[in-house]
PDB file of C-alpha atoms in Angstrom:
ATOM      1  CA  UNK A   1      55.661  24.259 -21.284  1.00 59.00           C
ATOM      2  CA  UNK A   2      52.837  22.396 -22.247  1.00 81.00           C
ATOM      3  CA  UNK A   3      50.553  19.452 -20.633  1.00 80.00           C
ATOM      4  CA  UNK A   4      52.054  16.679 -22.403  1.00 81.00           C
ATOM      5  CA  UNK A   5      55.905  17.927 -21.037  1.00 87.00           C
ATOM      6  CA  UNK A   6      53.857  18.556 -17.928  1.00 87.00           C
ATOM      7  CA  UNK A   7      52.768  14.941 -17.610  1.00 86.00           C
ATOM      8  CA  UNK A   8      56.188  13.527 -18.644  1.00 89.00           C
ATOM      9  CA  UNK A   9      57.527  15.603 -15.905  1.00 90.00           C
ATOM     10  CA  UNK A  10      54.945  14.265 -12.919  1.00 90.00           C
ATOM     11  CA  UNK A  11      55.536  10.472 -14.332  1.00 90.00           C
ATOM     12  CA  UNK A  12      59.271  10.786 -14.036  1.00 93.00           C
ATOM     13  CA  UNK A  13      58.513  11.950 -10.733  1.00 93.00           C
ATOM     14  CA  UNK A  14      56.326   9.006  -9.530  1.00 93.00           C
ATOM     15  CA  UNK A  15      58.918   6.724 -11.345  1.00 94.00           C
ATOM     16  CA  UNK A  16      61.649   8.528  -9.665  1.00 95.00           C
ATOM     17  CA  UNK A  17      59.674   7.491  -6.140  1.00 95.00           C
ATOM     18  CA  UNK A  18      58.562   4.458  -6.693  1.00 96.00           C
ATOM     19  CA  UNK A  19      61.312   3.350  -7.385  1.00 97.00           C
ATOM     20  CA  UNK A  20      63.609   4.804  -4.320  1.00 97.00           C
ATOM     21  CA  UNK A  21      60.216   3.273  -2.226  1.00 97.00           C
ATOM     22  CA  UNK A  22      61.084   0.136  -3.742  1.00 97.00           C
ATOM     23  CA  UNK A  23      64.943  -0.013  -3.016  1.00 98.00           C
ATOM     24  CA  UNK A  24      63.869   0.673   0.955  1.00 98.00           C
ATOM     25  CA  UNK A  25      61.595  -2.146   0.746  1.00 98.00           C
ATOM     26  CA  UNK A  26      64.546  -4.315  -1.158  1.00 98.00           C
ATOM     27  CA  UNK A  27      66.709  -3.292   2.040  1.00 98.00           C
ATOM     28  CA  UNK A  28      64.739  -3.682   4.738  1.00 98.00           C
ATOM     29  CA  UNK A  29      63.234  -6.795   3.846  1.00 98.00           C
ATOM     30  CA  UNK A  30      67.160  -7.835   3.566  1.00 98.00           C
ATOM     31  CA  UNK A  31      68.373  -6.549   6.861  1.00 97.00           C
ATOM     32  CA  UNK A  32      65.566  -8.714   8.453  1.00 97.00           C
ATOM     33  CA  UNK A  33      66.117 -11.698   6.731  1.00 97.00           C
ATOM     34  CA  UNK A  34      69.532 -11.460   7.968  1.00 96.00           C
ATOM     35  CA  UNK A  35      68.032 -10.861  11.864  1.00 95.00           C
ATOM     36  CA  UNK A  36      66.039 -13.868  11.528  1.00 95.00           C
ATOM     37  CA  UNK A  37      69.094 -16.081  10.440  1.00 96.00           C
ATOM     38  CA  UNK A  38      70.889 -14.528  12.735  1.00 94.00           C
ATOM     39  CA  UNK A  39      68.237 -15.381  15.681  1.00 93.00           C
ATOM     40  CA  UNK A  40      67.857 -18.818  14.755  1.00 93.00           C
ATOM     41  CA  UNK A  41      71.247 -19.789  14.666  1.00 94.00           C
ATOM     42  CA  UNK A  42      71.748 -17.791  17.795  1.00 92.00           C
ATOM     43  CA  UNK A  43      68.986 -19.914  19.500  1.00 90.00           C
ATOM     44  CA  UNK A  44      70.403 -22.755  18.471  1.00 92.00           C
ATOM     45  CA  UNK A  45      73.818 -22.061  19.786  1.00 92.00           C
ATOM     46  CA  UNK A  46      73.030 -21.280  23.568  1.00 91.00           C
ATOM     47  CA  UNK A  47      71.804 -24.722  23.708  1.00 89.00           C
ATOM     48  CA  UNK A  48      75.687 -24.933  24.592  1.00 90.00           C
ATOM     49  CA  UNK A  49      75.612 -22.956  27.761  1.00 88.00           C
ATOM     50  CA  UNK A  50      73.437 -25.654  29.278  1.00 84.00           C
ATOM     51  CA  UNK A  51      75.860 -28.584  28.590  1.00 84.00           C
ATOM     52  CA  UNK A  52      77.894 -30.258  30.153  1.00 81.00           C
ATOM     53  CA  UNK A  53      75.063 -31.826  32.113  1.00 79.00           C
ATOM     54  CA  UNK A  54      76.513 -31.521  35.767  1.00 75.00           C
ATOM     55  CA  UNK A  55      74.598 -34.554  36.918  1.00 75.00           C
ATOM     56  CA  UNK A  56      74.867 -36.060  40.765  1.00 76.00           C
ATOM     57  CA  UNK A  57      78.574 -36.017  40.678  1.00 75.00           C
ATOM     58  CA  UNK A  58      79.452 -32.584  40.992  1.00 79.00           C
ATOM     59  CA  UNK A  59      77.061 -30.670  44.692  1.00 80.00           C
ATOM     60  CA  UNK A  60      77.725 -28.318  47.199  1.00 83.00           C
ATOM     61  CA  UNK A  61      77.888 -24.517  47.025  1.00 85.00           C
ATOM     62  CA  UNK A  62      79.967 -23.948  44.167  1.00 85.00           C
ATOM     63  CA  UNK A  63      78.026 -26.542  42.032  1.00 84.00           C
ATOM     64  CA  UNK A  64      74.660 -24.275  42.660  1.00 85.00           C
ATOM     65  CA  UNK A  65      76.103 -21.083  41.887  1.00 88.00           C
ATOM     66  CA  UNK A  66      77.668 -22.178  38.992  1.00 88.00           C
ATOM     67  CA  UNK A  67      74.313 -23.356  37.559  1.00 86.00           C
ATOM     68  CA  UNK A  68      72.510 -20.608  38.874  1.00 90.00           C
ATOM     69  CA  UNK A  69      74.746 -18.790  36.677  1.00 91.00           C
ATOM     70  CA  UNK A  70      74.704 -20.602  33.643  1.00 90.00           C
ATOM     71  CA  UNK A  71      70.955 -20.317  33.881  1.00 91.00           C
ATOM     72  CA  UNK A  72      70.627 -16.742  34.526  1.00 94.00           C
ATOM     73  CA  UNK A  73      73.121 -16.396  31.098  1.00 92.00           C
ATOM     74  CA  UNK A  74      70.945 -18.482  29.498  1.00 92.00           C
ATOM     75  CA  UNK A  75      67.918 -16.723  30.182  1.00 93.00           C
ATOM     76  CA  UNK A  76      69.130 -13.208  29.904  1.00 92.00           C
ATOM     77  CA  UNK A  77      70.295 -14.207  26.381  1.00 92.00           C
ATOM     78  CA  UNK A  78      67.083 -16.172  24.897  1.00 91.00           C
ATOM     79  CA  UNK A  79      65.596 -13.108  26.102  1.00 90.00           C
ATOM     80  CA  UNK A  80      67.477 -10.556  24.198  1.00 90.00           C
ATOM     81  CA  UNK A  81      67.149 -13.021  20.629  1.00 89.00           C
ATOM     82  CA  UNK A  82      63.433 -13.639  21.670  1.00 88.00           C
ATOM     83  CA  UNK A  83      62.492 -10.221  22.677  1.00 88.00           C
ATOM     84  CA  UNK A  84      65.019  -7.797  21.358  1.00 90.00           C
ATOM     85  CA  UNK A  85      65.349  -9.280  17.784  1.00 93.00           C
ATOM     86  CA  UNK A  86      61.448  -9.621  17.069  1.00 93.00           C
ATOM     87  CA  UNK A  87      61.076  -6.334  18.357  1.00 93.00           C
ATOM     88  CA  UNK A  88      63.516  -5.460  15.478  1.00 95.00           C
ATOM     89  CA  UNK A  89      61.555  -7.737  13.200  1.00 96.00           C
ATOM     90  CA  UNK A  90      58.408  -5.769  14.009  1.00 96.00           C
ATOM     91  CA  UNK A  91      59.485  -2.223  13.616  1.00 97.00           C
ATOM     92  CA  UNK A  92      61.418  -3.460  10.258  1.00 98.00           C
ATOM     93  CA  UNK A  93      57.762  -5.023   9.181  1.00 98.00           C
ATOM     94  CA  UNK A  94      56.257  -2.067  10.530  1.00 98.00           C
ATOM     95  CA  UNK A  95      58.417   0.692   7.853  1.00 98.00           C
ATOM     96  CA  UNK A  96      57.970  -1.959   4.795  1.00 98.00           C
ATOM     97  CA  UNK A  97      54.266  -1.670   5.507  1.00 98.00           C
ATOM     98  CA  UNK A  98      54.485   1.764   5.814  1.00 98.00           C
ATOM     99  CA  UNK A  99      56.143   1.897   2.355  1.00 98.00           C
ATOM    100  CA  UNK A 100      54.003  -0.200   0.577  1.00 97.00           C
ATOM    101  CA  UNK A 101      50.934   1.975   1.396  1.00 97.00           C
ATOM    102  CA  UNK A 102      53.591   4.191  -0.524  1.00 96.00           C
ATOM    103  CA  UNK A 103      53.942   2.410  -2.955  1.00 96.00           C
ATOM    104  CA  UNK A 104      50.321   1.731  -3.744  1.00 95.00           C
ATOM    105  CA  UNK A 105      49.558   5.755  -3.603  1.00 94.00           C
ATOM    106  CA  UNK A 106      52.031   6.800  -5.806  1.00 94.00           C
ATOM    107  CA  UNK A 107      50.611   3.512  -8.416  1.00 94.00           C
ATOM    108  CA  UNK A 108      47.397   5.687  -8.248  1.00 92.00           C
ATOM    109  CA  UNK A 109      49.143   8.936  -9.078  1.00 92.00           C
ATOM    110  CA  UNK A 110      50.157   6.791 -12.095  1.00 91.00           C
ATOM    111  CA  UNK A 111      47.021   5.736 -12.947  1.00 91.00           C
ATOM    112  CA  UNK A 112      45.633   9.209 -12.368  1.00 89.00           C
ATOM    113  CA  UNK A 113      48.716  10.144 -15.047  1.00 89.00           C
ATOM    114  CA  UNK A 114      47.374   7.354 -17.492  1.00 88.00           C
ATOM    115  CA  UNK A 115      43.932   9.297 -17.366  1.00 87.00           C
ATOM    116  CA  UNK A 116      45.319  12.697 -17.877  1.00 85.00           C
ATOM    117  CA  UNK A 117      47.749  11.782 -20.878  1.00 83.00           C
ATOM    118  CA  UNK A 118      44.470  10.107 -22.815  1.00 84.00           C
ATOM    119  CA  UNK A 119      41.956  13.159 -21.862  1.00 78.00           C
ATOM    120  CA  UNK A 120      45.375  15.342 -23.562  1.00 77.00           C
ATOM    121  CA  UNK A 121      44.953  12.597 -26.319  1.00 79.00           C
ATOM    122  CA  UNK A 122      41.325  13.758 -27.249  1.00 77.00           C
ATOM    123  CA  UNK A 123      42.590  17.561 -28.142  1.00 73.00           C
ATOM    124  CA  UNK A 124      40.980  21.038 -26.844  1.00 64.00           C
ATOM    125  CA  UNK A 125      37.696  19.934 -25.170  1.00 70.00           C
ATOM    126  CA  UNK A 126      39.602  17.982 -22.583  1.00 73.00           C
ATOM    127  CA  UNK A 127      42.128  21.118 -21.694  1.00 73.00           C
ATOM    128  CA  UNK A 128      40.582  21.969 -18.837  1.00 78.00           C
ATOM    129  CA  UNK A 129      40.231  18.359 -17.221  1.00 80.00           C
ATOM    130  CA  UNK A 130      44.102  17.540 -17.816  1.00 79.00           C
ATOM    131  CA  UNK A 131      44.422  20.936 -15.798  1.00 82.00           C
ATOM    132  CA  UNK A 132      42.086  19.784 -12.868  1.00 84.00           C
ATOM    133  CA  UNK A 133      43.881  16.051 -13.262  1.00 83.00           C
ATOM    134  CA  UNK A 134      47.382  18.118 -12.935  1.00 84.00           C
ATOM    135  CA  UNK A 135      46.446  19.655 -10.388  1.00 87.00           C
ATOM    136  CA  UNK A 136      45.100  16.287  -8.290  1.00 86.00           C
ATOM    137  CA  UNK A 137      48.558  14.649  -9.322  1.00 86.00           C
ATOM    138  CA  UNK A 138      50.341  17.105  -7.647  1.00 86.00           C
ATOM    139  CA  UNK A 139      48.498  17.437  -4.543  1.00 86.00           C
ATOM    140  CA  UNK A 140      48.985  13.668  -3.995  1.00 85.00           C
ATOM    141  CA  UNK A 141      53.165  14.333  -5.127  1.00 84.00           C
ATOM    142  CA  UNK A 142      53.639  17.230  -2.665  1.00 81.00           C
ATOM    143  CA  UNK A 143      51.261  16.906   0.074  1.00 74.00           C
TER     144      UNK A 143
END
């Protein structure tokens, strides 16, 4: 097999990745979009647990547990859309980070694939550093 089939081979490779890195990205940046809608219009609609207003008219015992309950619901769920959905958001941020660090090491591997395929392009006196280059590629590929 020889370098240039060698080099074809690694850049499929990196294409291969990049672009599976880049579908994960697509996804995840979809699924929290779609947590983010999903908070806002939540927070939005438990503005309804606190109506009606129970105003003067309606005292006594079972007119303080009643609120005490509607506030305790009201609470415990703001705190699951505040706290439990941007902890979501964060660990979702957290992997497309992640994968764009990815994504920017295997764009070197490219570039390093660039270099190799024009020291091939200059013949015999270059053998050696398409080798060494090779070799790099794949350490970054498989490590």
């Amino acid at each position: 097999m020889g370098l240039g089939s060698v080099l074809d081979g690694l850049l499929g490779e990196v294409s291969g990745r990049v672009s599976d890195v880049e579908g994960k990205i697509s996804k995840l940046r979809t699924a929290k979009s779609k947590i983010e809608h999903e908070q806002a219009v939540s927070l939005k609609e438990i503005e309804h647990i606190k109506k009606p207003e129970l105003g003067d008219k309606w005292t006594g015992t079972l007119s303080d547990d009643f609120d005490e309950k509607r506030t305790a619901a009201y609470d415990n769920i703001k705190g699951i859309l505040d706290g439990d959905y941007d902890g979501y958001i964060r660990e979702i941020e957290t992997k497309i980070w992640a994968l764009e660090a990815e994504k920017g090491a295997l764009s070197g591997l490219n570039a390093a694939i660039g270099e190799a395929d024009s020291l091939l392009a200059k013949g015999e006196e270059a053998y050696d550093a398409v080798e060494n280059k090779i070799s790099e590629i794949r350490r970054g590929l498989f490590s």
